[in-house]
Tab-separated table of C-alpha atoms and ligand atoms in Angstrom:
chain	number	residue	atom	x	y	z
A	7	MET	CA	90.274	87.530	87.929
A	8	SER	CA	91.760	87.819	84.162
A	9	PHE	CA	95.333	89.111	83.818
A	10	ALA	CA	95.697	87.832	80.323
A	11	GLY	CA	98.336	89.693	77.799
A	12	ARG	CA	98.983	91.727	80.595
A	13	HIS	CA	103.073	91.847	81.618
A	14	VAL	CA	103.826	92.768	85.275
A	15	VAL	CA	106.761	93.073	87.188
A	16	LEU	CA	106.615	92.054	91.031
A	17	GLY	CA	109.634	93.069	93.401
A	18	VAL	CA	109.843	91.547	96.247
A	19	SER	CA	112.367	93.204	99.211
A	20	GLY	CA	113.018	91.189	102.107
A	21	GLY	CA	110.882	89.777	104.706
A	22	ILE	CA	109.322	87.216	105.631
A	23	ALA	CA	105.951	88.186	104.108
A	24	CYS	CA	107.953	87.008	100.703
A	25	TYR	CA	106.655	82.969	101.640
A	26	LYS	CA	103.034	85.146	99.771
A	27	SER	CA	104.625	86.360	96.700
A	28	CYS	CA	105.311	83.077	95.662
A	29	THR	CA	100.967	82.497	95.995
A	30	ILE	CA	101.376	86.154	94.215
A	31	ALA	CA	103.584	84.973	91.621
A	32	ARG	CA	101.977	82.242	90.375
A	33	ARG	CA	98.584	82.979	90.461
A	34	LEU	CA	99.725	86.144	87.929
A	35	THR	CA	100.988	83.994	85.874
A	36	GLU	CA	97.973	81.434	85.773
A	37	ALA	CA	95.819	84.263	85.271
A	38	GLY	CA	96.919	85.254	81.812
A	39	ALA	CA	100.316	87.685	82.733
A	40	ARG	CA	103.483	87.156	81.328
A	41	VAL	CA	105.360	87.656	85.282
A	42	ASP	CA	108.656	88.889	85.772
A	43	VAL	CA	110.607	89.015	89.168
A	44	ILE	CA	112.730	91.063	90.952
A	45	LEU	CA	114.114	89.973	93.813
A	46	THR	CA	116.341	92.075	96.056
A	47	ALA	CA	119.606	91.000	97.507
A	48	ALA	CA	117.967	90.746	101.481
A	49	ALA	CA	114.578	88.456	99.550
A	50	GLY	CA	117.071	85.940	98.191
A	51	GLU	CA	118.329	85.435	101.779
A	52	PHE	CA	114.807	83.727	102.134
A	53	ILE	CA	113.560	82.470	98.716
A	54	ARG	CA	115.674	81.387	95.980
A	55	PRO	CA	115.204	82.436	92.906
A	56	LEU	CA	114.130	78.852	90.983
A	57	THR	CA	111.475	78.400	93.038
A	58	PHE	CA	110.353	82.142	90.984
A	59	GLU	CA	112.102	80.534	87.903
A	60	ALA	CA	109.813	77.680	88.153
A	61	LEU	CA	106.082	79.667	89.541
A	62	THR	CA	106.580	81.779	86.481
A	63	GLY	CA	108.208	80.036	83.912
A	64	ARG	CA	110.553	83.381	83.151
A	65	PRO	CA	114.276	84.083	84.591
A	66	VAL	CA	114.671	85.710	87.684
A	67	LEU	CA	116.596	89.088	87.799
A	68	GLY	CA	118.107	89.619	91.371
A	69	SER	CA	122.264	91.270	90.272
A	70	LEU	CA	122.512	94.302	88.112
A	71	TRP	CA	125.994	92.689	87.793
A	72	ASP	CA	125.002	89.354	86.257
A	73	PRO	CA	126.688	89.343	81.866
A	74	GLY	CA	124.488	90.453	79.688
A	75	ARG	CA	122.030	92.050	81.947
A	76	ALA	CA	123.577	95.804	81.258
A	77	LEU	CA	120.788	97.838	79.890
A	78	ALA	CA	118.072	95.477	82.312
A	79	HIS	CA	116.537	97.689	84.311
A	80	ILE	CA	115.817	100.451	81.883
A	81	GLU	CA	114.652	97.784	79.102
A	82	LEU	CA	111.954	96.143	81.448
A	83	ALA	CA	110.808	99.671	82.365
A	84	ARG	CA	109.534	99.913	79.446
A	85	ALA	CA	107.289	97.326	79.109
A	86	PRO	CA	105.132	96.463	82.697
A	87	ALA	CA	101.359	97.529	82.680
A	88	LEU	CA	101.853	97.482	86.242
A	89	VAL	CA	105.097	96.950	88.913
A	90	ILE	CA	104.179	95.294	92.318
A	91	VAL	CA	106.354	95.594	94.741
A	92	ALA	CA	105.231	92.961	97.785
A	93	PRO	CA	106.843	92.856	99.972
A	94	ALA	CA	107.801	96.084	100.696
A	95	THR	CA	110.169	96.324	103.367
A	96	ALA	CA	110.477	99.783	105.807
A	97	HIS	CA	113.982	99.510	104.353
A	98	LEU	CA	113.014	99.196	100.547
A	99	LEU	CA	110.495	101.915	100.537
A	100	ALA	CA	112.745	104.229	102.359
A	101	ARG	CA	115.420	103.568	99.423
A	102	ALA	CA	112.835	104.406	96.819
A	103	THR	CA	111.696	107.322	98.441
A	104	MET	CA	115.455	108.527	98.329
A	105	GLY	CA	115.668	108.241	94.628
A	106	MET	CA	118.403	105.025	94.924
A	107	ALA	CA	119.010	103.358	92.787
A	108	ASP	CA	121.529	100.292	94.563
A	109	ASP	CA	119.973	97.360	92.688
A	110	PHE	CA	117.532	96.285	90.181
A	111	LEU	CA	114.418	96.792	91.444
A	112	THR	CA	115.371	100.864	93.486
A	113	ALA	CA	116.842	101.360	89.720
A	114	LEU	CA	114.319	100.163	87.357
A	115	LEU	CA	111.464	102.234	90.081
A	116	LEU	CA	112.996	104.978	89.481
A	117	ALA	CA	112.941	104.345	85.585
A	118	ARG	CA	109.382	103.105	85.116
A	119	SER	CA	106.455	104.906	83.682
A	120	SER	CA	103.367	102.879	84.987
A	121	PRO	CA	102.078	102.348	88.196
A	122	VAL	CA	103.396	101.512	91.041
A	123	LEU	CA	101.578	99.210	93.901
A	124	ALA	CA	103.418	98.459	97.241
A	125	ALA	CA	102.253	95.968	100.101
A	126	PRO	CA	103.994	97.024	103.146
A	127	ALA	CA	105.079	94.305	105.435
A	128	MET	CA	106.839	95.002	108.469
A	129	ASN	CA	107.002	95.186	112.602
A	130	ASP	CA	104.188	97.621	113.147
A	131	ALA	CA	106.619	99.233	115.125
A	132	ILE	CA	109.039	100.311	112.215
A	133	TYR	CA	105.487	100.851	110.009
A	134	ALA	CA	104.462	103.107	112.975
A	135	HIS	CA	107.797	104.787	112.951
A	136	PRO	CA	107.552	108.628	111.908
A	137	ALA	CA	110.548	108.181	109.099
A	138	THR	CA	107.778	104.784	107.432
A	139	THR	CA	104.739	107.260	107.793
A	140	ALA	CA	106.885	110.624	105.630
A	141	ASN	CA	108.172	108.465	103.164
A	142	LEU	CA	104.582	106.574	102.742
A	143	ARG	CA	102.994	109.552	101.928
A	144	THR	CA	106.220	111.093	99.774
A	145	LEU	CA	105.609	107.868	97.644
A	146	GLY	CA	101.718	108.205	97.631
A	147	GLU	CA	102.050	111.547	96.440
A	148	ARG	CA	104.114	110.426	93.828
A	149	GLY	CA	101.733	108.057	92.914
A	150	TRP	CA	101.955	104.980	94.417
A	151	GLN	CA	99.541	102.588	95.233
A	152	PHE	CA	99.424	100.744	98.270
A	153	VAL	CA	97.759	97.738	99.912
A	154	GLY	CA	97.953	97.176	103.741
A	155	PRO	CA	99.279	96.648	105.705
A	156	GLU	CA	96.767	95.108	107.649
A	157	THR	CA	96.417	94.103	111.581
A	158	GLY	CA	97.119	90.023	112.318
A	159	PRO	CA	99.833	88.405	113.615
A	160	LEU	CA	103.295	89.474	112.798
A	161	ALA	CA	106.143	86.507	112.764
A	162	GLU	CA	107.375	87.719	116.097
A	163	GLY	CA	103.583	87.029	117.936
A	164	PRO	CA	100.553	88.834	117.726
A	165	SER	CA	99.499	92.713	116.984
A	166	ALA	CA	96.939	94.826	117.504
A	167	ARG	CA	99.110	97.590	114.823
A	168	PRO	CA	99.259	96.746	111.775
A	169	GLY	CA	101.997	95.956	109.941
A	170	ARG	CA	101.440	92.855	108.342
A	171	MET	CA	101.850	92.492	104.572
A	172	SER	CA	97.597	91.790	102.804
A	173	GLU	CA	97.145	88.546	101.581
A	174	PRO	CA	97.677	87.381	98.173
A	175	GLU	CA	94.154	87.308	96.778
A	176	THR	CA	93.752	91.333	98.451
A	177	ILE	CA	97.275	91.953	96.878
A	178	LEU	CA	96.123	90.689	93.655
A	179	ALA	CA	92.074	92.576	93.765
A	180	ALA	CA	94.235	95.332	93.778
A	181	ALA	CA	96.756	95.112	90.801
A	182	HIS	CA	92.975	94.061	88.639
A	183	ARG	CA	91.583	97.040	90.039
A	184	LEU	CA	94.358	99.039	89.009
A	185	LEU	CA	94.904	97.925	85.979
A	186	SER	CA	91.050	98.377	84.498
A	187	GLY	CA	91.125	101.406	85.946
A	188	ALA	CA	93.948	102.404	84.105
A	189	ALA	CA	92.713	101.238	81.043
A	190	ALA	CA	89.764	103.287	81.339
A	191	THR	CA	91.025	106.579	82.094
A	192	ALA	CA	94.295	106.125	80.445
A	193	GLY	CA	95.189	109.851	81.997
A	194	GLN	CA	91.905	111.481	81.279
A	195	GLY	CA	90.543	110.910	84.242
A	196	ARG	CA	88.428	113.218	86.189
A	197	TRP	CA	89.584	112.408	90.003
A	198	VAL	CA	93.596	112.802	88.449
A	199	GLY	CA	95.540	116.011	90.390
A	200	LYS	CA	91.657	117.518	92.096
A	201	ARG	CA	92.485	117.825	95.881
A	202	VAL	CA	89.306	115.336	98.412
A	203	VAL	CA	88.830	115.954	101.923
A	204	VAL	CA	87.287	111.587	102.411
A	205	THR	CA	86.637	111.756	106.502
A	206	ALA	CA	85.533	108.522	107.801
A	207	GLY	CA	85.167	105.993	111.151
A	208	PRO	CA	83.093	107.273	114.530
A	209	THR	CA	84.038	110.419	116.126
A	210	ARG	CA	83.454	110.187	120.111
A	211	GLU	CA	82.781	112.622	123.192
A	212	HIS	CA	84.279	111.599	126.544
A	213	LEU	CA	81.689	111.467	129.736
A	214	ASP	CA	84.795	111.058	131.495
A	215	PRO	CA	87.988	110.003	131.502
A	216	VAL	CA	87.116	106.597	131.021
A	217	ARG	CA	83.656	106.588	128.834
A	218	VAL	CA	82.745	108.149	126.307
A	219	LEU	CA	79.690	108.369	123.721
A	220	THR	CA	80.069	106.754	120.028
A	221	ASN	CA	78.685	104.706	117.632
A	222	PRO	CA	80.159	101.362	115.901
A	223	SER	CA	81.189	103.211	112.634
A	224	SER	CA	84.352	101.342	111.630
A	225	GLY	CA	85.808	103.323	109.221
A	226	ARG	CA	85.680	100.611	106.243
A	227	MET	CA	83.695	102.764	103.935
A	228	GLY	CA	85.656	105.944	104.201
A	229	PHE	CA	88.862	104.203	103.749
A	230	ALA	CA	87.539	102.706	100.673
A	231	LEU	CA	86.230	105.772	99.253
A	232	ALA	CA	89.952	106.781	99.888
A	233	GLU	CA	91.865	104.671	98.137
A	234	ALA	CA	89.356	104.572	95.334
A	235	VAL	CA	89.787	108.495	95.112
A	236	ALA	CA	93.270	108.391	95.804
A	237	ALA	CA	93.867	104.961	93.093
A	238	ARG	CA	92.087	107.517	90.495
A	239	GLY	CA	94.403	109.866	90.474
A	240	ALA	CA	93.611	112.144	93.806
A	241	ALA	CA	95.536	114.018	96.852
A	242	VAL	CA	93.686	112.648	99.137
A	243	ALA	CA	93.941	114.353	103.368
A	244	LEU	CA	92.486	111.879	105.296
A	245	VAL	CA	90.496	112.370	107.868
A	246	ALA	CA	89.673	109.935	110.296
A	247	GLY	CA	87.900	109.640	114.127
A	248	PRO	CA	89.150	106.785	116.275
A	249	THR	CA	89.628	103.082	114.393
A	250	GLU	CA	90.213	99.937	115.037
A	251	LEU	CA	91.586	99.754	111.108
A	252	ALA	CA	94.159	100.796	110.083
A	253	PRO	CA	93.829	103.611	107.470
A	254	PRO	CA	94.926	103.416	103.340
A	255	ALA	CA	98.648	104.112	103.906
A	256	GLY	CA	100.273	107.383	101.689
A	257	MET	CA	98.392	109.664	102.239
A	258	ALA	CA	98.067	112.751	104.276
A	259	THR	CA	95.765	111.168	107.183
A	260	THR	CA	94.639	113.602	110.468
A	261	ARG	CA	94.000	111.822	113.186
A	262	VAL	CA	90.865	113.824	115.366
A	263	GLU	CA	89.086	112.291	118.225
A	264	THR	CA	85.778	114.932	118.925
A	265	THR	CA	83.165	116.258	116.803
A	266	ALA	CA	84.687	119.931	117.024
A	267	GLU	CA	87.695	118.527	116.224
A	268	MET	CA	86.700	116.717	113.126
A	269	GLN	CA	84.939	120.085	112.782
A	270	ALA	CA	87.754	122.068	113.019
A	271	ALA	CA	90.429	119.691	110.988
A	272	VAL	CA	88.302	118.838	107.648
A	273	GLN	CA	87.330	123.267	107.087
A	274	ALA	CA	91.431	123.751	107.991
A	275	LEU	CA	91.288	121.306	104.815
A	276	ILE	CA	88.290	122.425	102.612
A	277	GLY	CA	89.689	125.994	101.518
A	278	LYS	CA	92.009	124.749	98.702
A	279	ALA	CA	89.590	120.834	97.960
A	280	ASP	CA	87.662	120.293	95.009
A	281	ALA	CA	85.349	118.038	96.913
A	282	LEU	CA	84.580	116.878	99.973
A	283	LEU	CA	83.775	112.866	100.995
A	284	MET	CA	82.175	113.499	104.346
A	285	VAL	CA	81.099	109.658	105.557
A	286	ALA	CA	82.324	110.480	108.813
A	287	ALA	CA	79.163	109.483	111.893
A	288	PRO	CA	79.965	112.094	114.054
A	289	ALA	CA	78.866	111.976	117.134
A	290	ASP	CA	75.843	114.008	117.046
A	291	PHE	CA	75.011	115.012	121.299
A	292	ARG	CA	78.293	115.398	124.045
A	293	PRO	CA	77.751	115.802	127.585
A	294	ARG	CA	77.747	119.394	128.330
A	295	THR	CA	79.920	119.227	130.279
A	296	ARG	CA	83.036	116.792	131.117
A	297	ALA	CA	83.548	115.250	134.449
A	298	GLU	CA	87.678	115.983	135.544
A	299	THR	CA	87.882	112.594	137.393
A	300	LYS	CA	85.198	109.191	137.068
A	301	ARG	CA	81.794	109.110	137.754
A	302	PRO	CA	81.634	107.313	140.736
A	303	ARG	CA	78.910	104.382	139.762
A	304	GLY	CA	77.429	106.106	143.085
A	305	ALA	CA	73.984	103.602	144.764
A	306	GLY	CA	72.975	102.316	141.575
A	307	GLY	CA	69.958	104.455	140.737
A	308	PRO	CA	69.701	106.109	137.639
A	309	VAL	CA	71.562	108.254	135.549
A	310	THR	CA	70.941	111.231	133.605
A	311	LEU	CA	73.134	112.297	131.532
A	312	ASP	CA	72.826	116.308	130.626
A	313	LEU	CA	73.584	116.363	126.556
A	314	GLU	CA	74.066	119.029	124.286
A	315	PRO	CA	74.571	119.095	120.080
A	316	THR	CA	77.983	118.507	118.720
A	317	PRO	CA	78.454	120.790	115.432
A	318	ASP	CA	76.941	119.860	112.612
A	319	ILE	CA	80.126	119.525	110.376
A	320	LEU	CA	78.681	119.466	106.787
A	321	ALA	CA	75.805	122.545	107.711
A	322	THR	CA	78.338	124.921	109.161
A	323	LEU	CA	80.995	124.740	106.774
A	324	GLU	CA	82.641	127.594	105.146
A	325	ARG	CA	82.983	125.811	101.666
A	326	PRO	CA	85.119	127.482	98.348
A	327	LYS	CA	82.858	127.960	94.989
A	328	GLY	CA	82.645	125.129	92.727
A	329	CYS	CA	83.479	122.383	96.018
A	330	VAL	CA	81.660	119.366	95.316
A	331	VAL	CA	80.449	118.023	98.151
A	332	VAL	CA	78.608	114.668	99.388
A	333	GLY	CA	77.408	113.753	102.564
A	334	PHE	CA	75.961	109.933	103.591
A	335	ALA	CA	72.396	109.764	105.346
A	336	LEU	CA	72.304	106.950	107.748
A	337	GLU	CA	68.741	105.606	108.440
A	338	THR	CA	67.302	103.291	110.390
A	339	GLY	CA	63.895	102.554	107.936
A	340	GLY	CA	60.758	104.756	107.970
A	341	ASP	CA	60.950	106.532	104.448
A	342	ALA	CA	64.265	107.161	104.875
A	343	LEU	CA	65.074	108.080	100.818
A	344	ALA	CA	63.036	111.866	101.759
A	345	LYS	CA	65.246	112.696	105.309
A	346	ALA	CA	67.850	111.692	102.696
A	347	ARG	CA	66.347	114.022	100.442
A	348	ALA	CA	65.790	116.678	103.042
A	349	LYS	CA	69.465	116.163	104.613
A	350	LEU	CA	71.160	117.347	100.344
A	351	GLN	CA	68.447	120.182	101.075
A	352	ASN	CA	69.086	121.000	103.900
A	353	LYS	CA	73.258	120.664	104.224
A	354	THR	CA	73.170	122.038	100.871
A	355	LEU	CA	74.714	118.691	99.304
A	356	ASP	CA	75.795	117.341	95.847
A	357	PHE	CA	74.918	114.625	96.428
A	358	VAL	CA	74.119	112.070	99.398
A	359	ILE	CA	74.626	108.851	99.586
A	360	LEU	CA	71.512	106.834	101.800
A	361	ASN	CA	72.418	103.380	103.456
A	362	ASP	CA	69.932	101.987	106.258
A	363	ALA	CA	71.461	100.510	109.342
A	364	LEU	CA	69.590	97.615	109.993
A	365	GLU	CA	69.689	95.898	106.908
A	366	PRO	CA	71.715	92.726	106.158
A	367	GLY	CA	75.255	93.462	104.888
A	368	ALA	CA	74.911	97.253	104.861
A	369	GLY	CA	76.459	100.072	107.889
A	370	PHE	CA	78.269	100.008	110.543
A	371	GLU	CA	80.781	97.443	111.041
A	372	VAL	CA	80.216	94.484	108.117
A	373	PRO	CA	82.501	95.140	105.001
A	374	THR	CA	79.476	95.209	102.223
A	375	ASN	CA	76.816	98.018	101.322
A	376	ARG	CA	73.806	99.277	99.717
A	377	VAL	CA	72.904	102.506	99.576
A	378	THR	CA	71.564	104.841	97.061
A	379	ILE	CA	73.396	107.582	95.564
A	380	LEU	CA	70.931	110.779	94.991
A	381	GLY	CA	71.767	114.452	93.753
A	382	ARG	CA	71.078	117.673	93.954
A	383	ASN	CA	69.891	117.279	89.856
A	384	GLY	CA	67.052	114.760	90.959
A	385	LYS	CA	69.115	112.020	89.844
A	386	GLN	CA	68.595	108.330	91.774
A	387	VAL	CA	71.242	105.803	91.314
A	388	ASP	CA	70.597	102.464	92.874
A	389	VAL	CA	73.816	100.184	94.000
A	390	PRO	CA	73.652	96.693	95.022
A	391	LEU	CA	74.795	94.582	97.993
A	392	LEU	CA	78.426	95.359	96.555
A	393	PRO	CA	81.899	95.194	99.241
A	394	LYS	CA	82.917	98.366	99.987
A	395	ARG	CA	85.221	99.120	97.936
A	396	ASP	CA	83.539	98.045	95.064
A	397	VAL	CA	80.304	100.281	96.078
A	398	ALA	CA	82.969	103.593	96.320
A	399	GLU	CA	83.888	103.049	92.911
A	400	ARG	CA	80.466	103.496	92.028
A	401	ILE	CA	80.050	106.210	94.011
A	402	LEU	CA	83.136	108.308	92.428
A	403	ASP	CA	81.795	106.991	88.938
A	404	VAL	CA	78.185	109.120	89.745
A	405	VAL	CA	79.622	111.684	91.783
A	406	GLU	CA	82.700	112.049	88.448
A	407	GLU	CA	80.041	113.842	86.516
A	408	ALA	CA	79.866	116.957	88.845
A	409	LEU	CA	83.374	117.674	88.880
B	508	CTP	N1	77.486	114.708	109.444
B	508	CTP	C1	78.233	116.310	110.345
B	508	CTP	N2	78.053	116.663	111.176
B	508	CTP	C2	78.088	116.615	112.181
B	508	CTP	C3	76.373	114.897	111.939
B	508	CTP	C4	77.345	113.845	110.551
B	508	CTP	O1	78.329	116.827	109.449
B	508	CTP	N3	77.453	116.299	113.432
B	508	CTP	C5	77.181	114.343	108.307
B	508	CTP	C6	77.627	113.139	107.986
B	508	CTP	O2	79.268	113.192	107.886
B	508	CTP	C7	76.965	112.829	106.760
B	508	CTP	C8	75.711	113.371	106.741
B	508	CTP	O3	75.892	114.276	108.112
B	508	CTP	O4	77.860	112.672	105.864
B	508	CTP	C9	74.742	113.369	107.825
B	508	CTP	O5	75.078	112.504	108.711
B	508	CTP	P1	73.646	111.755	109.445
B	508	CTP	O6	74.429	110.976	110.763
B	508	CTP	O7	72.888	111.208	108.866
B	508	CTP	O8	72.292	113.052	109.988
B	508	CTP	P2	72.074	113.886	111.431
B	508	CTP	O9	72.742	115.296	110.388
B	508	CTP	O10	73.126	113.185	111.815
B	508	CTP	O11	71.361	113.690	110.994
B	508	CTP	P3	70.146	112.967	111.871
B	508	CTP	O12	70.562	111.767	113.167
B	508	CTP	O13	68.374	113.678	113.130
B	508	CTP	O14	69.754	111.191	110.942
């Protein structure tokens, strides 16, 4: 991963995750970037500027009030290819949302024209607070890109909710993608300004208050596509079923549980959409009746479930003219191509993305996928086994021809 000749500003705000920012600064420098680090006052309480100066070989920017620095934030704002904010604390995000300019970093964030990539990091309750959610959404609408946060141990102990900053390698990979994408599409990307609805994850149907019918979809492929299409400049509306993974930050996300709820959410959003990426794996059946209380185990004999089909969202959707519709076909062998082509016709899709749930490294619950893209126009593109985010990029490269 080369950053040769690139000028990157690394803004560090004051959270414990800023010890990882040292690695980011170091790796960027080693990869050939010129790195200017800006520390907020709070970050300066965690790490001394000297550390970053030694790692980047460049002076570190802190106060707006240092002699000789009167216009430094404006000068610096002109130059960089990318501004990375890592960690981005809740406080920094709030100040940026408000357009405050009370220190070097926030002033630069207002003055810059280059893309911003932020890595949120905070306590899980703070991340889940509606104020933080609203700030992330506003910044996302203004074009900020986000990486993480992830679920994992926080400084204060274990947590099952997102808040932890992504690892330096993940942040660097996102930065690299952003810079390559920006170079490739520079202002003329076909996704810029488009409204795209993305669905992700499973749905589940209750048998009773404690038992559900569902499938192992993790949401990874849908989240990867949502993130990738947002990175290409589209306004993304994400509809997500119940997943352990946190949806990407900075986009309008509707959480649903059942297939009928997903159908209603997609129908409500589709009117203004330029494209629908239907990545979700909705449950196809639901119990004809849902028991109000837990069904007893009984005498241990066989149990018969009385099921009815759920709505086929794609088949029943009322879509605006010109909306590009992409479906996924999850198959388990046996003439998968023919089955996927049938879905292309029966569900009136522009593209169908075929993946085989039984193939090692593809399908549910794994970070990689191998897919075949089939177009209504007869086009067929085989994508090799790759991380889901890279698969997402390949899919967008093909689908954008139809926009
Ligand atoms: N899909 C949908 N509504 C459903 C089920 C699936 O809109 N109730 C969408 C999926 O999001 C996917 C496409 O239809 O984009 C194909 O899903 P898949 O599970 O492969 O096919 P099914 O339509 O469920 O058909 P089958 O189970 O017979 O393969």
